XYZ file of C-alpha atoms in Angstrom:
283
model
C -195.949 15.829 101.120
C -192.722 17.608 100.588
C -191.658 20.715 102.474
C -191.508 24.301 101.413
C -191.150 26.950 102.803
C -192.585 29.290 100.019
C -195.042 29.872 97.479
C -196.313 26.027 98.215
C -199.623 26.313 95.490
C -196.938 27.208 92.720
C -194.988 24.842 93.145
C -197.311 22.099 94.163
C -198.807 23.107 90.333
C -195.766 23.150 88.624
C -193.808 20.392 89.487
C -195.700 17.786 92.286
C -198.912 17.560 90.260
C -197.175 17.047 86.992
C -194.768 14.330 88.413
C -197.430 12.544 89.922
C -199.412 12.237 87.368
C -196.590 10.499 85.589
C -195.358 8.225 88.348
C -199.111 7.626 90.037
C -200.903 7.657 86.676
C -203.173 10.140 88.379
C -205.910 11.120 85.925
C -206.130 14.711 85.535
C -209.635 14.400 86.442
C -208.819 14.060 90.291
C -206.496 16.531 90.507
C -208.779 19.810 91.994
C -210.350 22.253 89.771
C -207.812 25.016 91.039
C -204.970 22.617 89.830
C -206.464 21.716 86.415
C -207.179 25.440 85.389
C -203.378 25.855 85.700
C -202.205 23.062 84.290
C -204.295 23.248 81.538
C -203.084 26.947 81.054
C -199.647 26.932 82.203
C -198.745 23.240 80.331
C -200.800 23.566 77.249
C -202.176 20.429 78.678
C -200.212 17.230 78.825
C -198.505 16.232 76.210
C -197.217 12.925 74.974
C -195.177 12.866 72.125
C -193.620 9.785 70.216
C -190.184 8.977 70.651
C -190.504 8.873 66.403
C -192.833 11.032 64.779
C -193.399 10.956 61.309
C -194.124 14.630 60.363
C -195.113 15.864 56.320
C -192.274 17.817 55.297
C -189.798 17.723 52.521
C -187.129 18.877 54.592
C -184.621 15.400 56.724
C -185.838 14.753 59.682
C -184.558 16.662 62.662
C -182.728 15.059 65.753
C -183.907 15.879 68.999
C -181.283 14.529 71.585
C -182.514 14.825 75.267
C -181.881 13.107 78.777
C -184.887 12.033 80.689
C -184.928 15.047 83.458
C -188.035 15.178 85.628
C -190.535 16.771 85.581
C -188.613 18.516 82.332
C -187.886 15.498 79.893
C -189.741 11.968 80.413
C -189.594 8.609 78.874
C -192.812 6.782 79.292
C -193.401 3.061 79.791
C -194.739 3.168 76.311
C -191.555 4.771 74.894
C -192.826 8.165 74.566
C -191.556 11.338 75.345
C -193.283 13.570 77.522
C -192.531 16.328 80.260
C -192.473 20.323 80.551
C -190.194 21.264 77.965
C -190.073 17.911 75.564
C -193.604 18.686 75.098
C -193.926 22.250 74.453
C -190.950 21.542 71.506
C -192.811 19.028 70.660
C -196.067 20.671 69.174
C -194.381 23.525 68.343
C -192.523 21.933 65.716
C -195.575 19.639 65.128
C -197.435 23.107 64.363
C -194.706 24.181 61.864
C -194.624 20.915 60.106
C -190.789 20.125 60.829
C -190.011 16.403 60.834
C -188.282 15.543 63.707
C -187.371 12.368 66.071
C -185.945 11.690 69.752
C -182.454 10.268 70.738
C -181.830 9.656 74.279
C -177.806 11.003 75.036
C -176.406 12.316 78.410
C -176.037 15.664 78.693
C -172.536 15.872 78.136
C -172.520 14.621 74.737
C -175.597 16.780 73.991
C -173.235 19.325 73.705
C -170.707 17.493 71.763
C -172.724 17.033 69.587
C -174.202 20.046 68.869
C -170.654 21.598 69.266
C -169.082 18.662 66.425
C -171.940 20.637 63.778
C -171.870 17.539 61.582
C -175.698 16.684 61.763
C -179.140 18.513 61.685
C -179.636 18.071 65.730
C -181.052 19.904 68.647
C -181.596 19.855 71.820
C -184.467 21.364 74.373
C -184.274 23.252 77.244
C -180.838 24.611 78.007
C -179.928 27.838 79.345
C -178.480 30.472 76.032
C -174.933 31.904 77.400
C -171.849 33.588 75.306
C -170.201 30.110 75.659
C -172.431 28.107 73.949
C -173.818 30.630 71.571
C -169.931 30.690 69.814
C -171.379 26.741 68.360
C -175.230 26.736 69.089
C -178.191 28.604 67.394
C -180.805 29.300 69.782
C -184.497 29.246 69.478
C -187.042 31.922 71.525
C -187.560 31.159 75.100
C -189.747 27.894 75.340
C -190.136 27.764 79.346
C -189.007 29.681 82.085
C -188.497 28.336 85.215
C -189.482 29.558 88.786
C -187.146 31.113 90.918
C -184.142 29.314 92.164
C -184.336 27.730 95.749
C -181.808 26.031 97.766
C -182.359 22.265 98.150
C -180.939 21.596 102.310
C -180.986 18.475 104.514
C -184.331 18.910 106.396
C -182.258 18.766 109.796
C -180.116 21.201 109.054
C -182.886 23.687 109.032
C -181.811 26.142 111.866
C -178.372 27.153 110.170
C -179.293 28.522 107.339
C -182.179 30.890 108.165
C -183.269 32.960 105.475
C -180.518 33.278 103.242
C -179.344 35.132 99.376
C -177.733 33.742 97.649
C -174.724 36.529 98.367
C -174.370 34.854 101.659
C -174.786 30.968 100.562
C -171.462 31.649 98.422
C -169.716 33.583 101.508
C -170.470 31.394 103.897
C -166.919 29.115 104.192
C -168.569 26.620 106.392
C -171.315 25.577 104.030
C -170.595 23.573 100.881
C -171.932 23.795 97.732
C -172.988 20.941 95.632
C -172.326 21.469 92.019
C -173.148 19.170 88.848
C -170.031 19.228 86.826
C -170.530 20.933 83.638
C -173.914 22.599 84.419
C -174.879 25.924 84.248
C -176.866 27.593 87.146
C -178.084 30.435 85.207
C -175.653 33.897 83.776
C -177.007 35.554 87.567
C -176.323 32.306 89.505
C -172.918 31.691 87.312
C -171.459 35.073 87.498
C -171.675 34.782 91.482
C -170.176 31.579 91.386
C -166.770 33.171 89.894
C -167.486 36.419 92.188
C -167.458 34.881 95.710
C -165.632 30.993 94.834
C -167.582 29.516 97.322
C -166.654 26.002 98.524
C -167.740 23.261 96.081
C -167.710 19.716 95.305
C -168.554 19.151 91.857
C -169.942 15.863 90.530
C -170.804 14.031 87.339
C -174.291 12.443 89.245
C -177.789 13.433 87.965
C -180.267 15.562 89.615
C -181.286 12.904 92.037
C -177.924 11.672 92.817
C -176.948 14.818 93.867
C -179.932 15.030 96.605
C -178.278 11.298 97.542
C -175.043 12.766 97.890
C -176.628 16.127 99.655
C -178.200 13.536 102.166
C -174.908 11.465 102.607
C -173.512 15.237 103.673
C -171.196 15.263 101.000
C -171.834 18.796 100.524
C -174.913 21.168 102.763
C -177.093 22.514 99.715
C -177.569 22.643 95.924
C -179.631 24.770 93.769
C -182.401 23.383 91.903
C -186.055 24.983 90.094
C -188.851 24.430 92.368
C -190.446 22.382 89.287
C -187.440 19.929 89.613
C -187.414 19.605 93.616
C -190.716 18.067 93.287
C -190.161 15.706 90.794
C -187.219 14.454 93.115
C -189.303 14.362 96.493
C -191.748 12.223 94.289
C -188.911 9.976 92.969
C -187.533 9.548 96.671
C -190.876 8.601 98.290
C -190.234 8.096 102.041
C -186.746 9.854 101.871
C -188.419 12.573 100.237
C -189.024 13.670 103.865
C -185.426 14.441 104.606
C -184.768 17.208 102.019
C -186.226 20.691 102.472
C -186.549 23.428 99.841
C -185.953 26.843 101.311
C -186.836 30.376 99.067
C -183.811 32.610 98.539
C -184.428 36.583 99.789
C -183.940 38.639 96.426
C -183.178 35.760 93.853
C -183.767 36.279 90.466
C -186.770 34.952 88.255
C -186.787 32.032 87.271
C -183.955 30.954 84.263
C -185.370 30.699 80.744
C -184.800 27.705 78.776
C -184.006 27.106 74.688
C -183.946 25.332 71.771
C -180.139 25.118 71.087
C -179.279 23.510 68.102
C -176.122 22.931 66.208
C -175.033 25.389 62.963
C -176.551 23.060 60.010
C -180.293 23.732 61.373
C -181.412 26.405 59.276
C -181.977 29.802 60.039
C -185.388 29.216 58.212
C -186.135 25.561 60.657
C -185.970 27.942 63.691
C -187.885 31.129 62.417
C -190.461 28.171 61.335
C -190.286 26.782 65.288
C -190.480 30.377 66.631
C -193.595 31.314 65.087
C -195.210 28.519 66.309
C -194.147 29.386 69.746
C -195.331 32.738 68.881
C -198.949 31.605 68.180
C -199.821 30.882 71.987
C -197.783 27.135 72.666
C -195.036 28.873 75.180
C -195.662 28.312 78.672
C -195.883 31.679 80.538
């Protein structure tokens, strides 16, 4: 099992159970009765949604561009779509009868695209900030994550103690693995630029960061809780060797959008919202 060193049962619910479900095909039968009640409350239950669905509506279909992202955006076997935030989108606009369809694109052009305003398109889960609201329209909150931990080398244990994330940034021996382009968060971001810790920045996903953070490229990244989970269950055996460790005094969790691109009508999203309104957010 993987290691934490706080809050284990919410994070075991939130992100461990849910990824191996998906990797294990684990029915949700087996999974214990404390774990079901949550799921089933905090995920709506699990959702699998069609990479095309074919929703009545008058209105052109909507583009939904995503990168699989465990445990937040999943492509199944069976070319579905299915995961924390990908599904909670998904019946929302299912509830508010707005056609829509998936398009697999890296992150990077994501934004491009929605920045470019020449389609209908949206995209789920990222973080609303003054950058991207000068091109994007953003929906309500549709998740929020837990609070932020630092993802270490497991042997490396000793030298951090337990830190903030004040002293993570002022700490000039430590480095700080970054993915390029990403945001951390407005709290995480704004301490970034305060304190200019030492960083390497990189173009690699999620887990090739941990592969990186392992071949001591850098000492620590910051991850969600939900998303170190997914990656101990993706690394199996070297799972082992990473260690999530809580951060005195962080922030909760960051909350994550709809952004979509200027064409989507003010009327599409009010449509979305109250859908997310009627009980389909995840607390």
């Amino acid at each position: 099992m993987p290691r934490f060193e706080y809050f284990a049962d919410q994070v075991h619910v939130t992100g461990l159970t849910y990824a191996l479900q998906v990797f294990l095909k684990t029915p949700v039968n087996l999974v214990s009765n404390m774990w079901k009640k949550v799921l089933v409350a905090g995920f709506a239950c699990k959702i699998i949604i069609p990479l095309a669905v074919s929703v009545a509506s008058a209105e052109p279909t909507l583009k939904l561009v995503y990168a699989d992202r465990l445990p937040y955006y999943i492509t199944t076997s069976d070319n579905r779509v299915d995961g924390l935030v990908a599904g909670v989108v998904a019946r929302a606009l299912d509830k508010a009868g707005i056609a829509y369809r998936w398009e697999s694109q890296p992150p990077k052009r994501q934004l491009e695209t929605i920045r470019r305003d020449l389609d209908r398109v949206c995209s789920p889960g990222w973080f609303r900030n003054p950058e991207r609201e000068t091109f994007a329209k953003f929906s309500d909150p549709v998740y929020q994550d837990l609070p932020q931990i630092a993802i270490i080398r497991g042997d490396d244990r000793a030298m951090f103690g337990k830190p903030t994330l004040d002293a993570l940034f002022l700490n000039r021996d430590l480095w700080f693995g970054v993915k390029q382009g990403y945001s951390y968060g407005a709290y995480v971001d704004s301490l970034i630029s305060k304190y200019a810790p030492n960083v390497r920045r990189s173009p690699q996903d999620a887990l090739g960061m941990v592969r990186m953070l392992l071949a001591r490229r850098f000492d620590y990244t910051l991850a969600a809780p939900e998303e170190f989970t997914s990656l101990v269950a993706q690394m199996r055996s070297n799972g082992q060797n990473i260690l999530a460790i809580e951060l005195k005094g962080a922030p909760p969790g960051n909350t994550r959008y709809l952004m979509c691109s200027k064409k989507v009508e003010d009327s599409l999203l009010a449509g979305f919202n109250d859908a997310l309104s009627q009980g389909l957010k995840l607390p």
